[in-house]
Coordinates of C-alpha atoms and ligand atoms in Angstrom, one line a residue:
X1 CA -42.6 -0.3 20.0
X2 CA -41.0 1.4 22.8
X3 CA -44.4 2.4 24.3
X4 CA -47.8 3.2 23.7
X5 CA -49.7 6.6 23.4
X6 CA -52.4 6.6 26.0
X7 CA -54.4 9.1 28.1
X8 CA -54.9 8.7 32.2
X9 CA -58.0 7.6 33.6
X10 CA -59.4 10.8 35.5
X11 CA -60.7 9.8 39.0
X12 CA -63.6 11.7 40.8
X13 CA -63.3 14.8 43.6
X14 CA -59.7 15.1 43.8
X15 CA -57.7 17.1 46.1
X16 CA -54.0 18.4 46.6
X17 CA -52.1 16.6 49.4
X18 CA -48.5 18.3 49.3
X19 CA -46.7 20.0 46.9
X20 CA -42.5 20.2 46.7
X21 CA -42.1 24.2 46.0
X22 CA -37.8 23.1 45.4
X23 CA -39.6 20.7 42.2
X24 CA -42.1 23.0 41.3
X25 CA -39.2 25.7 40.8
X26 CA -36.9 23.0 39.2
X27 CA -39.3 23.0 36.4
X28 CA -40.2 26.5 36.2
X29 CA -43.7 26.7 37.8
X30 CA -45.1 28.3 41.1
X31 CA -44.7 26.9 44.9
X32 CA -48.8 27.2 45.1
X33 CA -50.1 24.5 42.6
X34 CA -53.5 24.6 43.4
X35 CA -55.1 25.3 40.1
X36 CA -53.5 23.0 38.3
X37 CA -54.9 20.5 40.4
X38 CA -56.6 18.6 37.5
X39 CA -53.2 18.1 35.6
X40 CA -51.3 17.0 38.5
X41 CA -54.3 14.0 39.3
X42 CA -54.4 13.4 35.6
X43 CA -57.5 14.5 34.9
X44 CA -56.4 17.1 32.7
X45 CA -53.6 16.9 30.3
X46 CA -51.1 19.7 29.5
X47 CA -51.6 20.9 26.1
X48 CA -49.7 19.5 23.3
X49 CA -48.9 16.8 25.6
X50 CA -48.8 13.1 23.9
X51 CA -49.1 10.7 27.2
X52 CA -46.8 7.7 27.1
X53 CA -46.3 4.5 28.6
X54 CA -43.0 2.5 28.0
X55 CA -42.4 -1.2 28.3
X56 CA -39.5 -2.8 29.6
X57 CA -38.7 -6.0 30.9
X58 CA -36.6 -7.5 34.3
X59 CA -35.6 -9.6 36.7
X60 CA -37.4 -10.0 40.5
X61 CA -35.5 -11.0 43.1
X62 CA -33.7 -12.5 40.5
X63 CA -36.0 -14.6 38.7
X64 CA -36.5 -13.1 35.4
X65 CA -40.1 -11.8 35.0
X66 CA -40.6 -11.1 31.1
X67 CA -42.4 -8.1 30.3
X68 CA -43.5 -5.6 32.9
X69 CA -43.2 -1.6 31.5
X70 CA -45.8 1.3 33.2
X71 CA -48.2 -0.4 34.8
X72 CA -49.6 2.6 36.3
X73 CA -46.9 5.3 35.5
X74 CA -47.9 7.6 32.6
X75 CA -45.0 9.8 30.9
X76 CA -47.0 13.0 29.9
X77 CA -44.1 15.9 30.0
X78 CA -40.6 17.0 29.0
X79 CA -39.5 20.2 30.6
X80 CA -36.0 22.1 29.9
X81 CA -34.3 22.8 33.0
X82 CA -31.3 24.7 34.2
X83 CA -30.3 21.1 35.8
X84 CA -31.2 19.9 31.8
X85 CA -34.5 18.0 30.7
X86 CA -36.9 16.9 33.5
X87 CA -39.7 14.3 32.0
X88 CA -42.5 14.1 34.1
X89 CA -44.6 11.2 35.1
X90 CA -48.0 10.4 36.8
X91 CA -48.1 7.3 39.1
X92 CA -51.2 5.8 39.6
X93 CA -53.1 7.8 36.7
X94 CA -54.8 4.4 35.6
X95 CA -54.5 1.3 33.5
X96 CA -52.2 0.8 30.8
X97 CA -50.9 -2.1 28.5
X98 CA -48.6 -3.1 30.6
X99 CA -50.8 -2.9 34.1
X100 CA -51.1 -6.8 33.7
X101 CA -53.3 -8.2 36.9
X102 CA -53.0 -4.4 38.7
X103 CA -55.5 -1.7 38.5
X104 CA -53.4 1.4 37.4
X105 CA -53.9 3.0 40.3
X106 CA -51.8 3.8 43.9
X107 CA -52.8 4.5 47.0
X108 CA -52.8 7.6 49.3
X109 CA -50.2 5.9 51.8
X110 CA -47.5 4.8 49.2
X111 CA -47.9 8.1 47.0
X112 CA -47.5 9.9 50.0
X113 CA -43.9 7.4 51.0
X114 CA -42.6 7.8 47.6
X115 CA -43.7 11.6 47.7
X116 CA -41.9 12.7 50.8
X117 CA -39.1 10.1 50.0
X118 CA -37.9 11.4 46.9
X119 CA -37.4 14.9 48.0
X120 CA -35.9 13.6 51.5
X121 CA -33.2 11.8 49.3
X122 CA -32.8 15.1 47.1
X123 CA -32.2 16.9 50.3
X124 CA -29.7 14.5 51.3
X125 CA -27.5 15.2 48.0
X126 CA -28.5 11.5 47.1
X127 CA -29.0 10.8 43.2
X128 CA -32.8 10.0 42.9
X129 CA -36.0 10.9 40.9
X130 CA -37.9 14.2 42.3
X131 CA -41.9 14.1 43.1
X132 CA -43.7 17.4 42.5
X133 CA -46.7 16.6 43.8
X134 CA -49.1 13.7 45.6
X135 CA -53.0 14.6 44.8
X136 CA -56.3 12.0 46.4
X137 CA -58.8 10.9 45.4
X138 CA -61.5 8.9 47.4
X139 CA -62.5 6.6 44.4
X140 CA -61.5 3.4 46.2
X141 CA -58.8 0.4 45.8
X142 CA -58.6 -2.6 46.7
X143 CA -54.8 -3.9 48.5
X144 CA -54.9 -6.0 52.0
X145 CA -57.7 -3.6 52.9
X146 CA -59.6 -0.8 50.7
X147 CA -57.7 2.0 50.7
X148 CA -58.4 5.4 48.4
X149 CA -56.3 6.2 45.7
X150 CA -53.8 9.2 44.9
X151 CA -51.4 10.3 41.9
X152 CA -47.8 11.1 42.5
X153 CA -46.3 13.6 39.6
X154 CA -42.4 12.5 39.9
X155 CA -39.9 13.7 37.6
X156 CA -36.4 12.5 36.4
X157 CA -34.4 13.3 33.4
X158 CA -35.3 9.9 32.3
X159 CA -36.8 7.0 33.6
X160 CA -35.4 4.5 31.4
X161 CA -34.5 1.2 33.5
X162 CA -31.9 -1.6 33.2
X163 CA -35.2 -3.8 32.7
X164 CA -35.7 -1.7 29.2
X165 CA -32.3 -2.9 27.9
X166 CA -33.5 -6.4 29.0
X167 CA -36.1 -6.4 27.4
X168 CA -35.0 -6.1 23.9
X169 CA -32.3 -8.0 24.7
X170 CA -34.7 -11.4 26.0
X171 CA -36.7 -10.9 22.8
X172 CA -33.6 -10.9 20.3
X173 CA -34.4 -6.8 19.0
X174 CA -30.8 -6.4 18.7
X175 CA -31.9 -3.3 16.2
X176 CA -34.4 -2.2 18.9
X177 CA -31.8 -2.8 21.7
X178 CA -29.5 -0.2 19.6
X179 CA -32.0 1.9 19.2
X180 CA -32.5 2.6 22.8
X181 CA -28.6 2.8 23.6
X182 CA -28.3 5.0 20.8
X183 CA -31.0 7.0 22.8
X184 CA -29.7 6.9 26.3
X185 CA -26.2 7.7 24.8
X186 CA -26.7 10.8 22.7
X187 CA -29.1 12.2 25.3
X188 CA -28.0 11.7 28.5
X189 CA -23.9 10.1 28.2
X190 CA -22.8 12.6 24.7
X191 CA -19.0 12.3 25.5
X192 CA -19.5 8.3 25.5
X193 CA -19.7 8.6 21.8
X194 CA -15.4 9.7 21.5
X195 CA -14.9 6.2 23.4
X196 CA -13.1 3.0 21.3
X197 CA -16.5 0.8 22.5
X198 CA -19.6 3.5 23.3
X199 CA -22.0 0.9 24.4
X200 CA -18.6 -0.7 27.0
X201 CA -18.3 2.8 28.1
X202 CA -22.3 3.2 28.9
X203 CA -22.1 0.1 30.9
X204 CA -19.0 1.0 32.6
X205 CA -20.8 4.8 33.2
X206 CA -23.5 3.1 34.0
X207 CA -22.0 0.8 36.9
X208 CA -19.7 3.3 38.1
X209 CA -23.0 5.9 39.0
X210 CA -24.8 2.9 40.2
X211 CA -21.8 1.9 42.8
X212 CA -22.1 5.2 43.8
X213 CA -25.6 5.5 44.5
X214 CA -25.6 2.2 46.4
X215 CA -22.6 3.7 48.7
X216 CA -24.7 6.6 49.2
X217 CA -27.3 4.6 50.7
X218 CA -25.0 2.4 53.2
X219 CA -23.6 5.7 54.4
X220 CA -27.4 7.1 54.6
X221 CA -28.7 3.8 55.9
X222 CA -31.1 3.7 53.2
X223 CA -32.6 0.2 52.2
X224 CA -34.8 0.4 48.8
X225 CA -36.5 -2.4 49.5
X226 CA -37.0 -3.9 45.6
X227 CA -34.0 -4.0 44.1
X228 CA -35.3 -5.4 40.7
X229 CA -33.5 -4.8 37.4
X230 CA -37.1 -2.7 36.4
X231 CA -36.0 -0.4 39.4
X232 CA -32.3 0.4 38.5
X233 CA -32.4 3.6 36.7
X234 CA -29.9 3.8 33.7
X235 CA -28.7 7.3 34.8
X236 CA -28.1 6.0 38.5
X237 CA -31.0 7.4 40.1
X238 CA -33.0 6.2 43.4
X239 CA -35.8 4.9 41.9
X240 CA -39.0 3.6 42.3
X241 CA -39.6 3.8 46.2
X242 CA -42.0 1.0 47.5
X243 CA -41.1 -0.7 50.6
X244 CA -37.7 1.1 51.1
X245 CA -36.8 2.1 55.2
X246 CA -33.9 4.1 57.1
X247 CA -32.1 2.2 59.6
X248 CA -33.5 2.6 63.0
X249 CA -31.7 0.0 65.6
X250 CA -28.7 -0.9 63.0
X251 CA -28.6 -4.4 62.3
X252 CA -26.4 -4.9 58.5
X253 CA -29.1 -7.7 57.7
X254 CA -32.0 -6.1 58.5
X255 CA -34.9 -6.4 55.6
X256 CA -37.1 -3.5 55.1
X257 CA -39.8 -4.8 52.7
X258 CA -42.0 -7.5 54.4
X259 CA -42.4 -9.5 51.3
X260 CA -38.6 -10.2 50.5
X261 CA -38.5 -13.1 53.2
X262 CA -35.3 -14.4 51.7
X263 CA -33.5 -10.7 52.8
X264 CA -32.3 -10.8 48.7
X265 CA -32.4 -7.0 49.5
X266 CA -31.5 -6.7 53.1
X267 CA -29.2 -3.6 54.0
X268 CA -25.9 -5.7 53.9
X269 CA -27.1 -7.3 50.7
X270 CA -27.4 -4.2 48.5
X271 CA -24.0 -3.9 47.6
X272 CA -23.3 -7.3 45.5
X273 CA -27.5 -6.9 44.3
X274 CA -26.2 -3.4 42.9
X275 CA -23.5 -5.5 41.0
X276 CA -25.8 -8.5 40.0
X277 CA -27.7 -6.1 38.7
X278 CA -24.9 -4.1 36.5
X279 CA -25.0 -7.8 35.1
X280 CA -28.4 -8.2 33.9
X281 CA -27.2 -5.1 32.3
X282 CA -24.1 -6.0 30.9
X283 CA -25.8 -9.5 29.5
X284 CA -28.2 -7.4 27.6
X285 CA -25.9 -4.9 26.0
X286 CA -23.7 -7.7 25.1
X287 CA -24.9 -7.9 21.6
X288 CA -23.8 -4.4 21.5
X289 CA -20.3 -4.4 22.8
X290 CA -20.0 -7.7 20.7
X291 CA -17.2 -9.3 22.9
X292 CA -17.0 -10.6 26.6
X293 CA -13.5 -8.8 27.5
X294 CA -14.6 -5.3 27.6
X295 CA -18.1 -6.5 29.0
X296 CA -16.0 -7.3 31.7
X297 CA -13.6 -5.0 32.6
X298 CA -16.7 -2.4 32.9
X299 CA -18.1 -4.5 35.0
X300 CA -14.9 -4.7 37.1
X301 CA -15.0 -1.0 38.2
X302 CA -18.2 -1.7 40.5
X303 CA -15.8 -3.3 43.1
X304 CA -13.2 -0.6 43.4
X305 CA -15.7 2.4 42.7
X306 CA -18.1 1.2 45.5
X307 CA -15.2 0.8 47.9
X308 CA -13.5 4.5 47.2
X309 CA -16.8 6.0 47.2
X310 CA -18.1 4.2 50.7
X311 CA -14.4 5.1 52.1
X312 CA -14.8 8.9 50.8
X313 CA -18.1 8.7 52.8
X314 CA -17.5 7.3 55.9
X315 CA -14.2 9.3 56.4
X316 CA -16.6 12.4 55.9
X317 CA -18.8 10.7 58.4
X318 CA -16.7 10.3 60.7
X319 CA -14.9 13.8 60.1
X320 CA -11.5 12.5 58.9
X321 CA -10.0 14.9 56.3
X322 CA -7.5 12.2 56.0
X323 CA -7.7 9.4 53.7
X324 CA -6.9 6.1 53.6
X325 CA -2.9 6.4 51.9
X326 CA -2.4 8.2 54.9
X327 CA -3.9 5.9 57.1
X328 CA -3.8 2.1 56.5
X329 CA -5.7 1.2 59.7
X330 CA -9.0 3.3 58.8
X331 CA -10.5 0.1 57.5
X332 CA -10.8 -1.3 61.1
X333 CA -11.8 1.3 62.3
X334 CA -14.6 1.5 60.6
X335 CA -15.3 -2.1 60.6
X336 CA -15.3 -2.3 64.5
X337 CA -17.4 0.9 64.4
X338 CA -20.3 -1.5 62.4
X339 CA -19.4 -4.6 64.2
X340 CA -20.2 -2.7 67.9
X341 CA -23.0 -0.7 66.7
X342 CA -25.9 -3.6 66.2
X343 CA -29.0 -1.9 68.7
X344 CA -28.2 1.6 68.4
X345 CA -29.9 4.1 66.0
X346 CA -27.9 4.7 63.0
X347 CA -29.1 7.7 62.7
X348 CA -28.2 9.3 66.5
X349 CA -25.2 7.4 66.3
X350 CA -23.5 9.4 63.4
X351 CA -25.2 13.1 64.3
X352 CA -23.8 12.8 67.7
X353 CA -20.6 11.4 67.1
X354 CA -20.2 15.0 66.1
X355 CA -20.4 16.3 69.7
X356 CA -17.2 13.5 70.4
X357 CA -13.9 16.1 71.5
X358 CA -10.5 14.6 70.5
X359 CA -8.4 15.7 73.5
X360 CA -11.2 13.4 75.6
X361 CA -14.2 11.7 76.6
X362 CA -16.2 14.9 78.1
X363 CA -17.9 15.0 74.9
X364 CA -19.1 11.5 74.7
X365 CA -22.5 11.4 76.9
X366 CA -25.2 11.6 74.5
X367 CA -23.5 9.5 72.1
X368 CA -22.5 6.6 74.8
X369 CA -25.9 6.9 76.4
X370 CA -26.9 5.1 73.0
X371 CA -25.1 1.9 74.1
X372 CA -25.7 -0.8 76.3
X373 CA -22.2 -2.0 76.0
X374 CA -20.9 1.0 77.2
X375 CA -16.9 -0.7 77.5
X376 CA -17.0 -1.6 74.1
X377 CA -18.4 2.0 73.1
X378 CA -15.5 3.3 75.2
X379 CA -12.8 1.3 73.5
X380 CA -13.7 2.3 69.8
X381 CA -14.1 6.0 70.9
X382 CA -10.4 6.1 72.3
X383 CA -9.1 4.8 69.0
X384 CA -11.4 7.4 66.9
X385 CA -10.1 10.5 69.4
X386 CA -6.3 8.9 68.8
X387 CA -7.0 8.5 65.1
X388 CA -8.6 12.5 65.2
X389 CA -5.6 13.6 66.9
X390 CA -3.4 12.0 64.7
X391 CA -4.7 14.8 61.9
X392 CA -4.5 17.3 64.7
X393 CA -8.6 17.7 64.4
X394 CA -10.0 20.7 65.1
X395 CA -13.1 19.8 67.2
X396 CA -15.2 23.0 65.9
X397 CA -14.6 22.9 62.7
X398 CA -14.9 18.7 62.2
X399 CA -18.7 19.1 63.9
X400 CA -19.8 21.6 61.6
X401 CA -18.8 19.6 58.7
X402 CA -19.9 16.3 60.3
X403 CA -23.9 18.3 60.6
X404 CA -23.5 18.7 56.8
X405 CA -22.8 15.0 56.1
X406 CA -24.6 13.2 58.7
X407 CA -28.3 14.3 58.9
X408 CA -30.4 15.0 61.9
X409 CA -33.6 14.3 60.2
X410 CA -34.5 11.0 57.8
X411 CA -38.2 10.0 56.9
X412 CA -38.4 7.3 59.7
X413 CA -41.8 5.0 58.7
X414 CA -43.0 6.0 61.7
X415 CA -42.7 9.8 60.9
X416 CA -44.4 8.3 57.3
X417 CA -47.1 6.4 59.5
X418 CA -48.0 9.7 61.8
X419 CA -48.4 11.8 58.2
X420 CA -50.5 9.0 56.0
X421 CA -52.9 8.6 59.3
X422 CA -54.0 12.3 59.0
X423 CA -54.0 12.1 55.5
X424 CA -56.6 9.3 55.4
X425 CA -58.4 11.8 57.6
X426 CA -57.8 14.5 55.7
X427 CA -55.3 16.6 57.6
X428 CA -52.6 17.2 54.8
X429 CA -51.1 19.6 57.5
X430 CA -48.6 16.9 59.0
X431 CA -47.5 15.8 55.4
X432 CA -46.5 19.5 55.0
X433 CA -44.2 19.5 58.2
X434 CA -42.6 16.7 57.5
X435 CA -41.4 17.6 54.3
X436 CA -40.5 21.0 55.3
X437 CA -38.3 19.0 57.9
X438 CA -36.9 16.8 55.6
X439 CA -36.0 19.6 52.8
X440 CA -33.5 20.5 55.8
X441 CA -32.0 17.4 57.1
X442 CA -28.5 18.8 58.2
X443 CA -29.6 21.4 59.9
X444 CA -30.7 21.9 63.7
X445 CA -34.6 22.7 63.6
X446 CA -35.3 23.1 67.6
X447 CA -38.8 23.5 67.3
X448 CA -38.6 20.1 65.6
X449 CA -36.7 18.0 67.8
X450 CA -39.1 15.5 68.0
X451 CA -38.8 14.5 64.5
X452 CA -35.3 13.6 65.2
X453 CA -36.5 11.2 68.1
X454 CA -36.4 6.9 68.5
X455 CA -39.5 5.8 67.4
X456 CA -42.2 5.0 69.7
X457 CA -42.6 1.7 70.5
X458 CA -46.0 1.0 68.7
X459 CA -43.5 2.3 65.3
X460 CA -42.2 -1.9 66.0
X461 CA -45.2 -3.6 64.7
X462 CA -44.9 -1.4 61.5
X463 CA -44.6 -3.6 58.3
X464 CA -44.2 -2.3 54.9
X465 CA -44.5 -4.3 51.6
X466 CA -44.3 -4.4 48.3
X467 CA -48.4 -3.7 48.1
X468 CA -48.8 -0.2 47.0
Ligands
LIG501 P1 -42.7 -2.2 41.4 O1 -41.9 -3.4 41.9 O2 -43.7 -1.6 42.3 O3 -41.8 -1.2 40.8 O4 -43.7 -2.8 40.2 C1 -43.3 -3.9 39.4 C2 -44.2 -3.8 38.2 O5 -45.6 -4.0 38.5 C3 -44.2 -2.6 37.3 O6 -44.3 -3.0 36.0 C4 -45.4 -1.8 37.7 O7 -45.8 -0.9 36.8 C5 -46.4 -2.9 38.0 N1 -47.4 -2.5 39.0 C6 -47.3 -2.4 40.3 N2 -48.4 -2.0 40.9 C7 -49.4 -1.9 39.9 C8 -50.7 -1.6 39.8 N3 -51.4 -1.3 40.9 N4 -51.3 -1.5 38.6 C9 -50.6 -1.8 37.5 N5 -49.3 -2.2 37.5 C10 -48.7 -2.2 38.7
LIG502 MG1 -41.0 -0.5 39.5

């Protein structure tokens, strides 16, 4: 069985924390949710809807970890959109078959994480799952401390996971393993079908979107944190956010999840994990493709797909219209960029390079006030104003384009912190702003300048792991 028909486990006195009124009109409903409150805690079920959890397997931190599935996510609806199907899920709705040692449940500060999260990545034009909703309850859980619990409703246009391919694949199914390929195929990849080898072209679909989505988060700075084979959506879609984190102070092996005390998942490290992972993949549809050569060779387009699509991006970054035939020494440029920019806030760094002129340094302050090695800051900027010049830049025209790619506003976990504290108090008001902010990243909100600021210095003891 690919899963098993269950209901959620209603929990006492809820309330609605924040709704996202872009998801809510994604699937056809109303920004003001409020009296559907009961479905959207899981206390209620929509009618005709048959609840679901699925099973899959994976690996962690590459170990492989046998059966896992929806420990506490509960499929309960399948909406027609004008983006195509949406299914939507509760997380945290309660126990299931597959909930193992864990209760079922999440709590109010990670709902609230992968809430705001999911729609911040949206905003960003990022591939990624959507949350509709985060509603609390005060019915208690136990983690490090007690915390209360709360229900995310997150939608995607599947959630099927690498780990669901493994599974079948670890327990010999091959029947069960075509099954779901057949699935995946027909439903989300159709045009696969008119290739020589449909299962080598889903793996070779398949890595190609996951490259992408991995170079999407170097440019963005985004680190996910747990980068398990049960995270990696098969339609390339951020998913599953637990201890993810946007670069502050860049350092390429920074580690954002507490628990991962190896750094398997660091910022540098994603990359060749998002490959490893397209071969847990490929191992498992093996039986499929039914010979190693074409396995391969789809596994040989992550390498040159993650390179063109990280080059794409940081030329945009940057504001070069001009790629890299025309320019052989972009490369170094870049590199030098990361190599002199360990200390300084990713996230300033690229919104005010912006403000750089190419005819000379006058526009450089605010960026080279970032720097303590202000020579080495000057040396890199004279190349990047030569480099401008040598596509006779337009310095107006490159910083409006530059404020669409590089965004003023990410969900810093300090921002996150600030928003769950009120939370637990019961001030949704804060979760609200944020997201608002958020929906907006690329553009200049001066009545919210502060949500573009360093973090505080009390945001350096923050720690987030994997409990949730
Ligand atoms: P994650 O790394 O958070 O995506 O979770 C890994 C596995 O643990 C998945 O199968 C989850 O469903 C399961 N899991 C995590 N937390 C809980 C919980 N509180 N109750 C039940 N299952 C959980
Ligand atoms: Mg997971």
């Amino acid at each position: 069985m690919f899963y098993t028909r269950l209901m959620p486990t209603p929990l006492p006195a809820p309330y609605l924390v924040a709704t996202s009124a872009p998801a809510a009109q994604l699937i056809g409903l109303p920004a003001d949710l409020s009296d559907s409150l009961d479905i959207l805690i899981g206390n209620a079920v929509p009618e005709r809807a048959q609840p679901l959890a699925a099973v899959y397997s994976g690996h962690q931190f590459g170990v492989w970890a046998g059966q896992l599935g929806d420990g506490r996510a509960i499929l309960f609806g399948d909406v027609a959109t004008s983006a195509g199907p949406m299914e939507l899920q509760w997380k945290g709705a309660g126990l299931t078959p597959y909930s193992r040692m864990g209760d079922g449940r999440a709590v109010l500060r990670s709902s609230i994480r992968e809430f705001l999260c999911s729609e911040a990545m949206h905003a960003l034009g990022i591939p990624t799952s959507r949350a509709l909703s985060v509603a609390g309850s005060d019915q208690g859980v136990v983690r490090e401390t007690v915390e209360t619990s709360a229900v995310v409703v997150r939608m995607a246009p599947s959630f099927v996971r690498f780990g669901s391919f493994e599974h079948w694949y670890y327990r010999k199914q091959t029947d069960q393993l075509k099954v779901l390929a057949d699935y995946v195929i027909d439903r989300f990849y159709p045009d696969l079908r008119q290739a020589g080898n449909p299962y080598a072209a889903l793996l070779e679909e398949v890595t190609r979107r996951t490259a992408h989505m991995i170079a999407h988060w170097q440019a963005v700075g985004f680190m996910h944190g747990v980068m398990n084979t049960d995270n990696m959506s098969i339609l390339g879609l951020t998913l599953d956010y637990g201890p993810f984190g946007f670069m502050e102070a860049f350092d390429a092996n920074h580690i954002c999840n507490h628990t991962d005390q190896q750094g398997r998942y660091s910022y540098a490290n994603q990359p060749q994990v998002g490959h490893w992972n397209c071969y847990a993949l490929a191992q498992a549809l093996l039986p499929l493709i039914g010979e190693v050569e074409p396995t391969q060779a789809a596994l040989d387009v992550y390498q040159p797909e993650f390179a063109a699509k990280i080059d794409e991006l940081l030329h945009a970054k940057l504001g070069l219209t001009m790629l890299e035939d025309q320019f052989d020494t972009d490369r170094a440029l870049f590199d030098d960029l990361f190599a002199i920019l360990p200390g300084v806030d990713f996230t300033l760094f690229f919104r005010r390079l912006s403000g750089v002129r190419a005819a000379d340094a006058s526009g450089d302050e605010a960026l080279r006030d970032l720097f303590i090695d202000r020579a080495a800051f000057d040396a890199w900027a004279e190349r990047y104003r030569t480099r401008l010049r040598a596509e006779n830049s337009e310095d107006a025209r490159r910083t409006v384009a530059m404020n669409q790619t590089n965004p003023k506003y990410v969900l810093r976990n300090y921002l996150a912190q600030v928003a769950i504290e009120k939370a637990q108090n019961k001030d949704f008001s804060e979760v609200e702003r944020l997201l608002a902010v958020l929906q907006r990243p690329f553009d200049e909100q001066p009545e919210h300048e502060h949500y573009a600021a360093l973090p505080p210095d009390w945001a350096s003891h923050l720690e987030v792991s994997c409990s949730s």
